[in-house]
Short mmCIF file of C-alpha atoms in Angstrom, two decimals:
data_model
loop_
_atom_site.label_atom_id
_atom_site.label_comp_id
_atom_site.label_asym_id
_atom_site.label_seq_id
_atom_site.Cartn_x
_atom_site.Cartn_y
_atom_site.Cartn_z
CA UNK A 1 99.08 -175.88 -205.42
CA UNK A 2 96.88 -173.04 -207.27
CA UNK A 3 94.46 -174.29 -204.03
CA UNK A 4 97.43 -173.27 -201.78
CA UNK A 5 98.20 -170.46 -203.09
CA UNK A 6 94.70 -169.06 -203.46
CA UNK A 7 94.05 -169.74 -199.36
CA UNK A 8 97.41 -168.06 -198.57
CA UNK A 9 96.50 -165.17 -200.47
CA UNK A 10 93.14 -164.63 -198.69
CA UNK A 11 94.93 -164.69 -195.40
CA UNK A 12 97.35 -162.36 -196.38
CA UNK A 13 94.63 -159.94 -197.58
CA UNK A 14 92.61 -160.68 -194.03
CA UNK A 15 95.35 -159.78 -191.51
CA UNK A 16 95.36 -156.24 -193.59
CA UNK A 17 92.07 -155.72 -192.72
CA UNK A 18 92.18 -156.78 -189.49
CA UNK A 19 95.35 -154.71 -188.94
CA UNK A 20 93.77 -151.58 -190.63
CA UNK A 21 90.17 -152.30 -188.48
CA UNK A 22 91.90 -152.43 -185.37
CA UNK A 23 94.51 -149.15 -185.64
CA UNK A 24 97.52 -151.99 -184.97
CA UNK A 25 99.34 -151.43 -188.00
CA UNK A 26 102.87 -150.61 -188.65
CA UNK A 27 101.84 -147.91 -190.78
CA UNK A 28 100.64 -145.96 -188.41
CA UNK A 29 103.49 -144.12 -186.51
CA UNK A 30 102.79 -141.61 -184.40
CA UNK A 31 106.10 -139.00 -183.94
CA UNK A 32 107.25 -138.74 -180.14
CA UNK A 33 105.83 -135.53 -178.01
CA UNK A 34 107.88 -132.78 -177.59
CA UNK A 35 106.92 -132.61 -174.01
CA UNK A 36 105.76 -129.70 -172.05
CA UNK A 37 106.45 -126.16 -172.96
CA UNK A 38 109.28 -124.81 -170.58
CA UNK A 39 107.99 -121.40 -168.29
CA UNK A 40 110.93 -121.49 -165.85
CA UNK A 41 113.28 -118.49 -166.27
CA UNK A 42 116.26 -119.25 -166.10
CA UNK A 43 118.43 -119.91 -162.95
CA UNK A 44 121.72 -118.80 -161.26
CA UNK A 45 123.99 -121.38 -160.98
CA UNK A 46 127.12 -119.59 -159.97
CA UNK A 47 128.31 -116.07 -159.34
CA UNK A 48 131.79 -115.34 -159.82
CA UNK A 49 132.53 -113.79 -156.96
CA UNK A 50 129.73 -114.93 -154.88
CA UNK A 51 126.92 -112.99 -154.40
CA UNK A 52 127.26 -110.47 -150.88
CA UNK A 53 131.00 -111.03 -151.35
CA UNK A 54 132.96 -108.46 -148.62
CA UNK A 55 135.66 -106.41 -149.27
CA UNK A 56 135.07 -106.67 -153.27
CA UNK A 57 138.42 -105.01 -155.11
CA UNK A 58 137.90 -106.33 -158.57
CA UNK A 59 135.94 -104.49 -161.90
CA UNK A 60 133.85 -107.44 -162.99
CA UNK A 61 130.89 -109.91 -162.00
CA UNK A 62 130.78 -113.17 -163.83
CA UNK A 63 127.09 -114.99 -163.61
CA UNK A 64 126.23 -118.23 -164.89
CA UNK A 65 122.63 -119.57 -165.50
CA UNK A 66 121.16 -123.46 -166.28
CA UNK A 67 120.23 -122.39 -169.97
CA UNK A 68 120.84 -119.87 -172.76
CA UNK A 69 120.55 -116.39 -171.92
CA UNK A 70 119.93 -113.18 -173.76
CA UNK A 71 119.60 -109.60 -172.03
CA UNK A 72 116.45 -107.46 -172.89
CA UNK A 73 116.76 -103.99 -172.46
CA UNK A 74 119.91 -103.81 -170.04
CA UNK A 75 120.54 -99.82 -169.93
CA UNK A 76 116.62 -99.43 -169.05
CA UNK A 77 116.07 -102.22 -166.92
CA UNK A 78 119.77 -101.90 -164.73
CA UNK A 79 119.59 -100.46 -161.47
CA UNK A 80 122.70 -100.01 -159.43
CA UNK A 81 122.73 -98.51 -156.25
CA UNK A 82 124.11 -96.37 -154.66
CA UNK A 83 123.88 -94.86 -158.14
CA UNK A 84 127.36 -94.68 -160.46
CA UNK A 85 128.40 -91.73 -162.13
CA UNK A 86 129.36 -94.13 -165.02
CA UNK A 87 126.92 -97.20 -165.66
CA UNK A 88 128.55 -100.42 -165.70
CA UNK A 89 128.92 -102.36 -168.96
CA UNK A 90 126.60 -105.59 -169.65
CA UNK A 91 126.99 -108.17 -171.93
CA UNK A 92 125.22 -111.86 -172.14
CA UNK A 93 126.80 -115.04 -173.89
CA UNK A 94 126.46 -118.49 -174.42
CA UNK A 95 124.77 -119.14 -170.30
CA UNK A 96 126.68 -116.28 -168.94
CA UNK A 97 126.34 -112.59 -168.13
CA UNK A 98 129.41 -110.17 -167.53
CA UNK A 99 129.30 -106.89 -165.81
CA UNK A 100 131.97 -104.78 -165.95
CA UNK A 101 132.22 -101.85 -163.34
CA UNK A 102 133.16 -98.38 -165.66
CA UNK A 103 133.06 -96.35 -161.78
CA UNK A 104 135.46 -96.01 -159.18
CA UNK A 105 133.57 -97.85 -156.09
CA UNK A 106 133.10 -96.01 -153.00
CA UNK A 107 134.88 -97.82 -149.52
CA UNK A 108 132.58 -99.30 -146.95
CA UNK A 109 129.88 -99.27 -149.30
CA UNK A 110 127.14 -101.51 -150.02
CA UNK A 111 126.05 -102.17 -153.82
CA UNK A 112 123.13 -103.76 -155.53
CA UNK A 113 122.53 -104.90 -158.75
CA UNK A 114 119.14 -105.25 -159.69
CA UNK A 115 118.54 -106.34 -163.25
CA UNK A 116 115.06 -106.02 -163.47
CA UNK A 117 113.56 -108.07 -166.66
CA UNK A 118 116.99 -107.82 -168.27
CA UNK A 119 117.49 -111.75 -168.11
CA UNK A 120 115.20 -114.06 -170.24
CA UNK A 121 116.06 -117.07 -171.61
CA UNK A 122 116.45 -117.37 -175.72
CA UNK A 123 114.13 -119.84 -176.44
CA UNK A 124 110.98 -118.87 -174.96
CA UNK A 125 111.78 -115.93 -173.57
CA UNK A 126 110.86 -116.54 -169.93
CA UNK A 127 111.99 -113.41 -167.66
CA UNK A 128 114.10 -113.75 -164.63
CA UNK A 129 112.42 -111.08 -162.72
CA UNK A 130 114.23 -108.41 -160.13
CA UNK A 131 117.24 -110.12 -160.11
CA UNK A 132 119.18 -108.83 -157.63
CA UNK A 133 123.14 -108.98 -156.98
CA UNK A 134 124.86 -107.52 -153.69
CA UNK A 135 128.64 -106.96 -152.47
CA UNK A 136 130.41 -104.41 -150.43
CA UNK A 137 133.13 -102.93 -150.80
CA UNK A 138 134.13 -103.02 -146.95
CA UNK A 139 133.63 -105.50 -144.06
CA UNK A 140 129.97 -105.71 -143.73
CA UNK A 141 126.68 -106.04 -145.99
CA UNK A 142 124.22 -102.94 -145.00
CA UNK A 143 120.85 -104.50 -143.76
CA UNK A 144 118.53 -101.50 -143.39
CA UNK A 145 115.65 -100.72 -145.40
CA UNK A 146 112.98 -98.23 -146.39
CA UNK A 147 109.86 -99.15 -147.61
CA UNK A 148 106.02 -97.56 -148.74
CA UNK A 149 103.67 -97.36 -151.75
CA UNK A 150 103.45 -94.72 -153.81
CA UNK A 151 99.63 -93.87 -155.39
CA UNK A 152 98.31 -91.89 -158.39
CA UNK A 153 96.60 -88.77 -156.20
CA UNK A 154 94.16 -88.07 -159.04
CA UNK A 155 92.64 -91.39 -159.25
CA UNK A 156 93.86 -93.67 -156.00
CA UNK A 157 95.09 -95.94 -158.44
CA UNK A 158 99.11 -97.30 -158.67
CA UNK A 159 101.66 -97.20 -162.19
CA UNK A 160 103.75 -99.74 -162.01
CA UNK A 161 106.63 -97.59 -164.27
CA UNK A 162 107.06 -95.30 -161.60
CA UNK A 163 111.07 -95.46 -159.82
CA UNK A 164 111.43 -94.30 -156.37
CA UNK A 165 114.75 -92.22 -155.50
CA UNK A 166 116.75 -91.26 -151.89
CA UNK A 167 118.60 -88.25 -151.66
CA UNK A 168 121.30 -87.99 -149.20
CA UNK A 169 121.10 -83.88 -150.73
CA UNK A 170 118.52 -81.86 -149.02
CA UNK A 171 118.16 -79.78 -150.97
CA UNK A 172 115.54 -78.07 -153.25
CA UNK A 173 116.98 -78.76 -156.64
CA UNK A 174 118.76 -81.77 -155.78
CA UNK A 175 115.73 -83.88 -157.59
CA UNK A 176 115.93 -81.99 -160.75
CA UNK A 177 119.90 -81.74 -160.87
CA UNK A 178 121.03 -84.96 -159.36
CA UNK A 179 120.00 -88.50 -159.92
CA UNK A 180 118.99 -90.52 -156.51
CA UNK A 181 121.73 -92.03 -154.59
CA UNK A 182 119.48 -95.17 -154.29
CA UNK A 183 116.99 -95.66 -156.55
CA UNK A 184 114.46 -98.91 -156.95
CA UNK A 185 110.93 -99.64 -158.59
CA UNK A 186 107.82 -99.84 -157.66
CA UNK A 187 105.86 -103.20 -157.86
CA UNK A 188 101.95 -103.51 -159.81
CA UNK A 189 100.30 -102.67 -156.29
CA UNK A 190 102.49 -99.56 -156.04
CA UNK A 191 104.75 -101.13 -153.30
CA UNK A 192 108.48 -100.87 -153.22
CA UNK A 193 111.09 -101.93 -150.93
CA UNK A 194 114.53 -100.45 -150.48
CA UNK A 195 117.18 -103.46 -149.71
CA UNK A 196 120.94 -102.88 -147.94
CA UNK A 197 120.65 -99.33 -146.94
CA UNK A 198 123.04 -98.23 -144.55
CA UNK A 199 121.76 -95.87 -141.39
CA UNK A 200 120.82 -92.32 -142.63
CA UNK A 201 117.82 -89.80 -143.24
CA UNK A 202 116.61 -89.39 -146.56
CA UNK A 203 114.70 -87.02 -149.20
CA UNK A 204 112.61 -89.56 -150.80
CA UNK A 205 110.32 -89.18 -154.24
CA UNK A 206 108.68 -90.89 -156.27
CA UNK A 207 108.84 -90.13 -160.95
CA UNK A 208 107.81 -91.74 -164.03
CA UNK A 209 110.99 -93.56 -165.46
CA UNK A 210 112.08 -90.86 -168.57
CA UNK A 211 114.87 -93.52 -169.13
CA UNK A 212 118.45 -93.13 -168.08
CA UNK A 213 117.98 -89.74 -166.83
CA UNK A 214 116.08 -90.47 -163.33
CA UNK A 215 115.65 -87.36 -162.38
CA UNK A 216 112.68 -85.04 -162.25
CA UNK A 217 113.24 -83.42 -165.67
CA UNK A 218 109.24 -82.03 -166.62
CA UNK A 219 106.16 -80.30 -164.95
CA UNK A 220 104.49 -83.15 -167.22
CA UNK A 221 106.08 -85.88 -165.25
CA UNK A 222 103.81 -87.77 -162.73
CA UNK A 223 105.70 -86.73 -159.53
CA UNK A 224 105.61 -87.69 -156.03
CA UNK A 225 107.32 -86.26 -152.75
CA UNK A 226 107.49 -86.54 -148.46
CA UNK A 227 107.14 -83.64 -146.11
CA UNK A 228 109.75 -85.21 -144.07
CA UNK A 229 112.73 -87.28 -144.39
CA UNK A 230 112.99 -90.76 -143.84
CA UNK A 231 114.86 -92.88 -141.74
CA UNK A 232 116.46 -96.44 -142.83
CA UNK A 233 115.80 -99.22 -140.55
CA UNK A 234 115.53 -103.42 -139.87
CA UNK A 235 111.84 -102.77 -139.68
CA UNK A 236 110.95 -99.09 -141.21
CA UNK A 237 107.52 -97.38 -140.92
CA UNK A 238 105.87 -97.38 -144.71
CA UNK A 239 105.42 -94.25 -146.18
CA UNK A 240 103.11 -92.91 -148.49
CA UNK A 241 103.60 -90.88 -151.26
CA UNK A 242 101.25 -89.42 -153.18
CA UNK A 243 101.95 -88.91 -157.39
CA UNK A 244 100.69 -85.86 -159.60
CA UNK A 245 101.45 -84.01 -162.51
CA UNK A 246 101.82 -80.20 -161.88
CA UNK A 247 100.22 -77.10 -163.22
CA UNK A 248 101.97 -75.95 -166.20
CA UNK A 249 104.01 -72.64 -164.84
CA UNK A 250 102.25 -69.32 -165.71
CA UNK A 251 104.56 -67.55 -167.82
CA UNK A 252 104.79 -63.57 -168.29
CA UNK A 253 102.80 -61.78 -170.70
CA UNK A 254 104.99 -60.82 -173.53
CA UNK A 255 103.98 -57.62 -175.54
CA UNK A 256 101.43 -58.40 -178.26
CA UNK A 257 103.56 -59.27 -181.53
CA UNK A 258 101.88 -56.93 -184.79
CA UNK A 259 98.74 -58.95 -185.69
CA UNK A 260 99.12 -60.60 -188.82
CA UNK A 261 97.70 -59.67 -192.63
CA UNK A 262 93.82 -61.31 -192.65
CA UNK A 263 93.97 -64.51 -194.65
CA UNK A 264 91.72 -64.58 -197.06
CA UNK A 265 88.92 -67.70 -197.05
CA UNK A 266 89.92 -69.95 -200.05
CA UNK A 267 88.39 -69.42 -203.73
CA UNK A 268 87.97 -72.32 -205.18
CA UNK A 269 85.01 -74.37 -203.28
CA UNK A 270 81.69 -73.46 -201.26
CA UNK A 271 83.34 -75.94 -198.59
CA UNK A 272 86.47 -73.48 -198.20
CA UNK A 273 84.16 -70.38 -197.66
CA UNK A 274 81.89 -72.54 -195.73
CA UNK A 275 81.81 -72.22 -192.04
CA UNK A 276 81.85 -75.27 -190.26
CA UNK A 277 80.17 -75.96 -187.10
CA UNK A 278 79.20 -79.48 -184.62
CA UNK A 279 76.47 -79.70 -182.21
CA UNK A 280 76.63 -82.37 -179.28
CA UNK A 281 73.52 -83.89 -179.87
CA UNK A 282 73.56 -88.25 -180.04
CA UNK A 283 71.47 -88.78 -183.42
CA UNK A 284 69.08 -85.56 -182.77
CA UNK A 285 68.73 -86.30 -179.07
CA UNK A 286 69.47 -83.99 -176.20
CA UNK A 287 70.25 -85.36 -173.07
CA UNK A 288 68.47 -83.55 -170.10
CA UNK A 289 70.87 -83.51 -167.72
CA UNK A 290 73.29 -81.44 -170.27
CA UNK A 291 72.89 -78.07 -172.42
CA UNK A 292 73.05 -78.30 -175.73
CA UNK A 293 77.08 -77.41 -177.39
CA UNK A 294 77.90 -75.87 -181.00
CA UNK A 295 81.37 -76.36 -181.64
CA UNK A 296 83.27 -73.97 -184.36
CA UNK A 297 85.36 -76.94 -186.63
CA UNK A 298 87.14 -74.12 -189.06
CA UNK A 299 88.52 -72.24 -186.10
CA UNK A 300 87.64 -69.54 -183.43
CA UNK A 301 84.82 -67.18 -184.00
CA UNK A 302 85.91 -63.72 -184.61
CA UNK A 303 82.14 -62.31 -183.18
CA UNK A 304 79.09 -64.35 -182.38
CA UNK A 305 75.84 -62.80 -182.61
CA UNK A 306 73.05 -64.32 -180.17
CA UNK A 307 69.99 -62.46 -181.54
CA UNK A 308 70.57 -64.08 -185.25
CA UNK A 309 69.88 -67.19 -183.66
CA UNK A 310 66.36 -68.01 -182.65
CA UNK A 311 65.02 -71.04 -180.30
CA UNK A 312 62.01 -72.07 -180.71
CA UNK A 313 58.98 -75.09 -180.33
CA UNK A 314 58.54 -77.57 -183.11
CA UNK A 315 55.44 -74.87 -184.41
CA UNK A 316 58.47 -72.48 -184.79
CA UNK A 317 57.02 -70.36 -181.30
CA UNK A 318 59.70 -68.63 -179.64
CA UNK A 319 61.28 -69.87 -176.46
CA UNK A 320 61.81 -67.67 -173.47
CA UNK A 321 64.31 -68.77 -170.24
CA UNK A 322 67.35 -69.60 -171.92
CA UNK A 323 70.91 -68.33 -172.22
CA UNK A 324 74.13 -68.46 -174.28
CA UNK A 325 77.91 -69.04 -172.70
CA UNK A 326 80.58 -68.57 -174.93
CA UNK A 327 83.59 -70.19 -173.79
CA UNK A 328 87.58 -68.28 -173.27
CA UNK A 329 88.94 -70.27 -176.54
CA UNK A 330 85.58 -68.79 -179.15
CA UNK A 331 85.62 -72.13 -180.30
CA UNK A 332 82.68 -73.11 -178.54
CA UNK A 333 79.06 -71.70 -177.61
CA UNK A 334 76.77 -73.17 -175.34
CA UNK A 335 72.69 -73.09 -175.08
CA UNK A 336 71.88 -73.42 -171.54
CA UNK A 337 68.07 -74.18 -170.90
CA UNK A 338 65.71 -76.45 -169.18
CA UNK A 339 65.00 -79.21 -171.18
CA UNK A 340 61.28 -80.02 -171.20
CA UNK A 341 61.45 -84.05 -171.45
CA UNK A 342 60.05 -85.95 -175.02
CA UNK A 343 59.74 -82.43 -176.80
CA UNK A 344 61.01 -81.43 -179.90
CA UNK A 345 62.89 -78.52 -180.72
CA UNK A 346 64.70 -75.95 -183.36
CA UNK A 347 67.48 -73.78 -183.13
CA UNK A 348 67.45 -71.57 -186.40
CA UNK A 349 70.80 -69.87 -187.14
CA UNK A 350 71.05 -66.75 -189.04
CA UNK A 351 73.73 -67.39 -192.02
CA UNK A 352 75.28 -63.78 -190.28
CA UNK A 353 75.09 -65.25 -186.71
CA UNK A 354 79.10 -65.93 -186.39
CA UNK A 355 81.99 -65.31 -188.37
CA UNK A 356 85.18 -66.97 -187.62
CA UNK A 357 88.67 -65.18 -187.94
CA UNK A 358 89.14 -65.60 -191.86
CA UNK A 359 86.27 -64.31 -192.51
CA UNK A 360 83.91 -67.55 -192.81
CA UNK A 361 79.96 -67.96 -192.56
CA UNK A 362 77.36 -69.92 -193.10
CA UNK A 363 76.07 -69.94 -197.12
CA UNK A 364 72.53 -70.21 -195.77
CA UNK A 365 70.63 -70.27 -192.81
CA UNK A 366 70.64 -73.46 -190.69
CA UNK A 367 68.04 -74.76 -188.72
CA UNK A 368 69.25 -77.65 -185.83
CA UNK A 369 66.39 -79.96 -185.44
CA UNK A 370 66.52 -80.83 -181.47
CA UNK A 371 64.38 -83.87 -179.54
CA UNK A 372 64.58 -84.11 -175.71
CA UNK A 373 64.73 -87.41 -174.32
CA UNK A 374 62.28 -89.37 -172.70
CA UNK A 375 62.46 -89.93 -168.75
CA UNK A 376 61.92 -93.42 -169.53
CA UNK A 377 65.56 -93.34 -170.85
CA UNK A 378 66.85 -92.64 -167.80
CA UNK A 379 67.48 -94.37 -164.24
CA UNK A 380 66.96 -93.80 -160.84
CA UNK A 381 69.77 -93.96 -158.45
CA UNK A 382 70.49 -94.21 -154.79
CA UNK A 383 73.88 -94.67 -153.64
CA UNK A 384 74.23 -95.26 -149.66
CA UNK A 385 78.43 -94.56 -148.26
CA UNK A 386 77.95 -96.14 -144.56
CA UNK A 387 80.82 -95.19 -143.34
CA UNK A 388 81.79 -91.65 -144.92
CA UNK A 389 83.86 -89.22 -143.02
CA UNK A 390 82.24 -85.64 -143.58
CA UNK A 391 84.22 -83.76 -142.22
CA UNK A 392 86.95 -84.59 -145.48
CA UNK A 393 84.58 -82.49 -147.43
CA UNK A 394 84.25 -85.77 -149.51
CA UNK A 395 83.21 -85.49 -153.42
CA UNK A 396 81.70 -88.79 -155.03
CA UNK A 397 83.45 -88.65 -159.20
CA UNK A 398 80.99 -90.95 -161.54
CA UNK A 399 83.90 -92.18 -163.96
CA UNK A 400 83.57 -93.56 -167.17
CA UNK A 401 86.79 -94.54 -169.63
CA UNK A 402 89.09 -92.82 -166.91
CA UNK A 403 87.01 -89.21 -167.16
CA UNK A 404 85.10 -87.76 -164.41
CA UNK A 405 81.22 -87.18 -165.93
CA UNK A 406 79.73 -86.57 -163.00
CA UNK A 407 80.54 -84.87 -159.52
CA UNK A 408 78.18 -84.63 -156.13
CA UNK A 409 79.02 -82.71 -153.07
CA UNK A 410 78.27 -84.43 -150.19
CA UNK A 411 75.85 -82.82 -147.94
CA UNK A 412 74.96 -86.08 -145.75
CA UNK A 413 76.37 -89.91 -146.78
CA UNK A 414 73.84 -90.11 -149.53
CA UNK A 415 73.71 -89.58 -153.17
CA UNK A 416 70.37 -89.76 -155.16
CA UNK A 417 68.80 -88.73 -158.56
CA UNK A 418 65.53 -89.25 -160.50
CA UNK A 419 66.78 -88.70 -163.73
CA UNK A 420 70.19 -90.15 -164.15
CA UNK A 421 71.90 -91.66 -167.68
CA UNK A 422 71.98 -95.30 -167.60
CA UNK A 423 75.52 -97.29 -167.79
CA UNK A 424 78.44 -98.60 -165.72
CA UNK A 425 80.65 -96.50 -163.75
CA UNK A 426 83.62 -96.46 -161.63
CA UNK A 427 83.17 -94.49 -158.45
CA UNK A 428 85.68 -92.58 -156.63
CA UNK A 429 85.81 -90.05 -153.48
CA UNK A 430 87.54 -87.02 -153.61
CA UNK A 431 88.67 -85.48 -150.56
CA UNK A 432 87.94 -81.73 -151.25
CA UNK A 433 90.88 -79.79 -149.14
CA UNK A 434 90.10 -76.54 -150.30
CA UNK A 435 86.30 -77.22 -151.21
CA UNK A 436 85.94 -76.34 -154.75
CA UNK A 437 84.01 -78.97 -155.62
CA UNK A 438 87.23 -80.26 -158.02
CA UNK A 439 90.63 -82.51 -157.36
CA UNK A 440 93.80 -79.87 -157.18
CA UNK A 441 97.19 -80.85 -157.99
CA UNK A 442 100.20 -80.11 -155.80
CA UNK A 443 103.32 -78.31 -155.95
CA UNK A 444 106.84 -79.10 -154.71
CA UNK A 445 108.67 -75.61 -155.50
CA UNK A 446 106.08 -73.61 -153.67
CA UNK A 447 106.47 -72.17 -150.07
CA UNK A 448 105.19 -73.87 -148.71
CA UNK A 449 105.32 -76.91 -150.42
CA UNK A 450 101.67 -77.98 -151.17
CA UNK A 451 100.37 -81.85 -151.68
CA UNK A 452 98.05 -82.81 -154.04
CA UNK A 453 94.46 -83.86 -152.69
CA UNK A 454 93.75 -87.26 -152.50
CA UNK A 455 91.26 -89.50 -154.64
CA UNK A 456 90.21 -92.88 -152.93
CA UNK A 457 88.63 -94.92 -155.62
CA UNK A 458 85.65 -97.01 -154.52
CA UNK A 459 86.46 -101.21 -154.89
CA UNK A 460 83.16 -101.80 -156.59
CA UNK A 461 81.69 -100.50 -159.97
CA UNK A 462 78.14 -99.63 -160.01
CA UNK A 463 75.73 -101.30 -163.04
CA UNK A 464 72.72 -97.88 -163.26
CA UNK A 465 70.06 -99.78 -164.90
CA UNK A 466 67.39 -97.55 -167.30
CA UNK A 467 64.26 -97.43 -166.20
CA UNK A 468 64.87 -98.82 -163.21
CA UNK A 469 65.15 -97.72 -158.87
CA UNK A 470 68.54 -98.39 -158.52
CA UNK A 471 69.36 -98.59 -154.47
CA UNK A 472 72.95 -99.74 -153.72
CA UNK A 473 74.84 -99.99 -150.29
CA UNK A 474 78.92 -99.01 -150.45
CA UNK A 475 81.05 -99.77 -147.54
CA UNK A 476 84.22 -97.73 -148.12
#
């Protein structure tokens, strides 16, 4: 029996190994999948009343969706047009969304709804994009459109938060007083698309979105217009427009107010009497291609005097050929000379040189050590435009983080340089109306009104390799 017993045992202690060898135990449970992660937004199932229902009468629109739905952002993202003088009322619950017309509607008139990203579902927050709703109040749905793209001037690029506005009001004010009778949004390539419009000219613009205002409400606000109207129609010619920021307006000179009592440099460190000044040099190096900038941290100068400041070779012997330009703000002085490449130099300033307007100096003189850099440190470049129109008094920009560093006239379709700093830029063409060699912004409220010049940014970057011949061909 013991026998038995014993045998059973080892059988029993077997199959466990066996089971836990071969991963077939009943141990080992493995919990369902939760199955793949939902990126559908959600979708209309029904529209009480339908959607391009004629002869609408009632106040509100009742929309029902496959899942839970939560609004994001309604009184931003809701467009109605023609435009209300009082914005409807939105609200989301359970699967639905309610909106209740505040405004009297207009007869014989076409509406649209267009909810932007309002709608996203609640758990995972998946946007139902440009959702668009349409009824009319008489016996027809309009079917006329205007469409374009609307581009940055300065850089030929597109903004994707500007809104795009009709006027039936031709006037000059109407875009700062009124808001558009029909307004939409432009897509991420700077497209846009007006839906239902019926038969009419237009004013059209183009504005950043400054929330519910949609109007044209700052100088600082990129801005876009047409020189002509537009027409609505089944298939409409694109326009263009063209979007800039305008100059600030030049205000009168007011009389001088009394100047005020001298304020009196600070007693209680060497810092606070200290004056404080930057130079643009990259770890004691001076590029070539630049001048050499002292910059006045405490404030502006109150007088800057060049001949207690002395230039001069590495042996301390004096430097002839070079200049000082004090900028308009006397914040700012700049050494203009020919840099002599891998050579080192000082600039010794006088602790009387410059004074700022509270009476600050230097505590002792200061010498600015200075080292040219090598023309090994630079590139060669040769930049080829095969197809460049001339006669646009084209400008090639050299950008780098969204700044112009570098500008060329065109004289023929080529652009090339022996010494030139080493990096990646993006390239763009301005076309030079008025030939100052820089872009110019426009202005609506002049007479006449005056466009801003265009940019057309080049589709390829350029890589300028140091110490290397750098020949590239650009198809524009």
């Amino acid at each position: 029996m013991k026998q038995n017993n014993l045998l059973i045992l080892l059988l029993i202690i077997l199959g466990c190994a066996v089971s836990i060898t071969t991963n077939t135990g009943c141990a080992n449970i493995i919990p369902p999948s939760g199955g793949p992660k939902d990126t559908l937004a959600p979708v209309r199932q029904q529209a009480r009343p339908a959607d391009s229902t004629r002869r609408f009468t009632g106040d509100r629109i009742v929309l029902t969706f496959d899942e839970y739905v939560q609004l994001d952002n309604p009184t931003e993202n809701l467009i109605v047009s023609p435009t209300p003088k009082v914005a409807p009322q939105i609200e989301s619950k359970l699967r639905t969304v309610t909106v209740r017309i505040k405004d009297t509607l207009q007869p014989n008139t076409t509406y649209s709804i267009n909810f932007g990203n309002a709608i996203k579902d609640i758990n995972e927050n998946n946007v139902l994009k440009n959702f668009v709703y349409v009824f009319s109040t008489g016996n027809t749905i309009d079917s006329l459109q205007v469409s374009g793209k609307v581009i940055v001037a300065e850089t030929g690029k597109t903004d994707s938060t500007l809104i795009v506005g009709l006027y039936t009001n031709f006037g000059d004010s109407a875009v700062v007083k009124e808001k558009p009778r029909y307004i939409t949004r432009v897509n991420r390539d700077g497209a846009f698309t007006f839906h239902n419009l019926p038969a009419n000219n237009y004013a059209i613009f183009a504005m950043k979105d400054e929330g519910s205002s949609k109007k044209y409400i700052s100088r600082n606000q990129l801005f876009a217009f047409s020189d002509s109207t537009v027409r609505s129609s089944l298939t409409p010619t694109p326009v263009t427009l063209y979007a800039f920021v305008a100059k600030e307006e030049e205000r009168p000179q007011s009389k001088p107010k009394p100047a005020a009592p001298k304020a009196q440099p600070s007693k209680n460190t060497a810092n606070d009497r200290r004056l404080r000044i930057t130079n643009s040099l990259t770890g004691g190096e001076q590029d070539l291609l630049t001048n050499l900038e002292i910059e006045f941290k405490t404030g502006p100068y109150k007088y800057f005097d060049s001949t207690k400041v002395h230039f001069t070779t590495d042996a301390y012997q004096p430097i002839k050929g070079y200049h000082f330009v004090r900028d308009t703000s006397n914040e700012k002085i700049t050494l203009v000379y020919q840099w002599t490449p891998d050579t080192h130099y000082k600039l010794i300033l006088d602790s009387t040189f410059a004074e700022d307007t509270v009476g600050r100096r230097l505590l002792r003189t200061d010498t600015i050590t200075i080292h040219s850099k090598k023309e090994s440190d630079y590139a060669s470049v040769r930049l080829r435009f095969m197809n460049l129109d001339l006669s646009e008094n084209p400008v090639l920009q050299f950008i780098q983080s969204d700044k112009v560093v570098k500008s060329y006239v065109f004289t023929s379709r080529e652009f090339s340089s022996k010494l030139f700093l080493p990096g990646e830029y993006e390239l763009r063409i301005l076309l030079d109306k008025n030939k100052n060699g820089i872009w110019d912004t426009g202005e609506y409220f002049a007479h006449p009104r005056i466009q801003p010049e265009r940019v057309i940014p080049v589709p390829r970057k350029v890589n300028i390799k140091v110490n290397w011949e750098n020949e590239i061909d650009i198809t524009l």
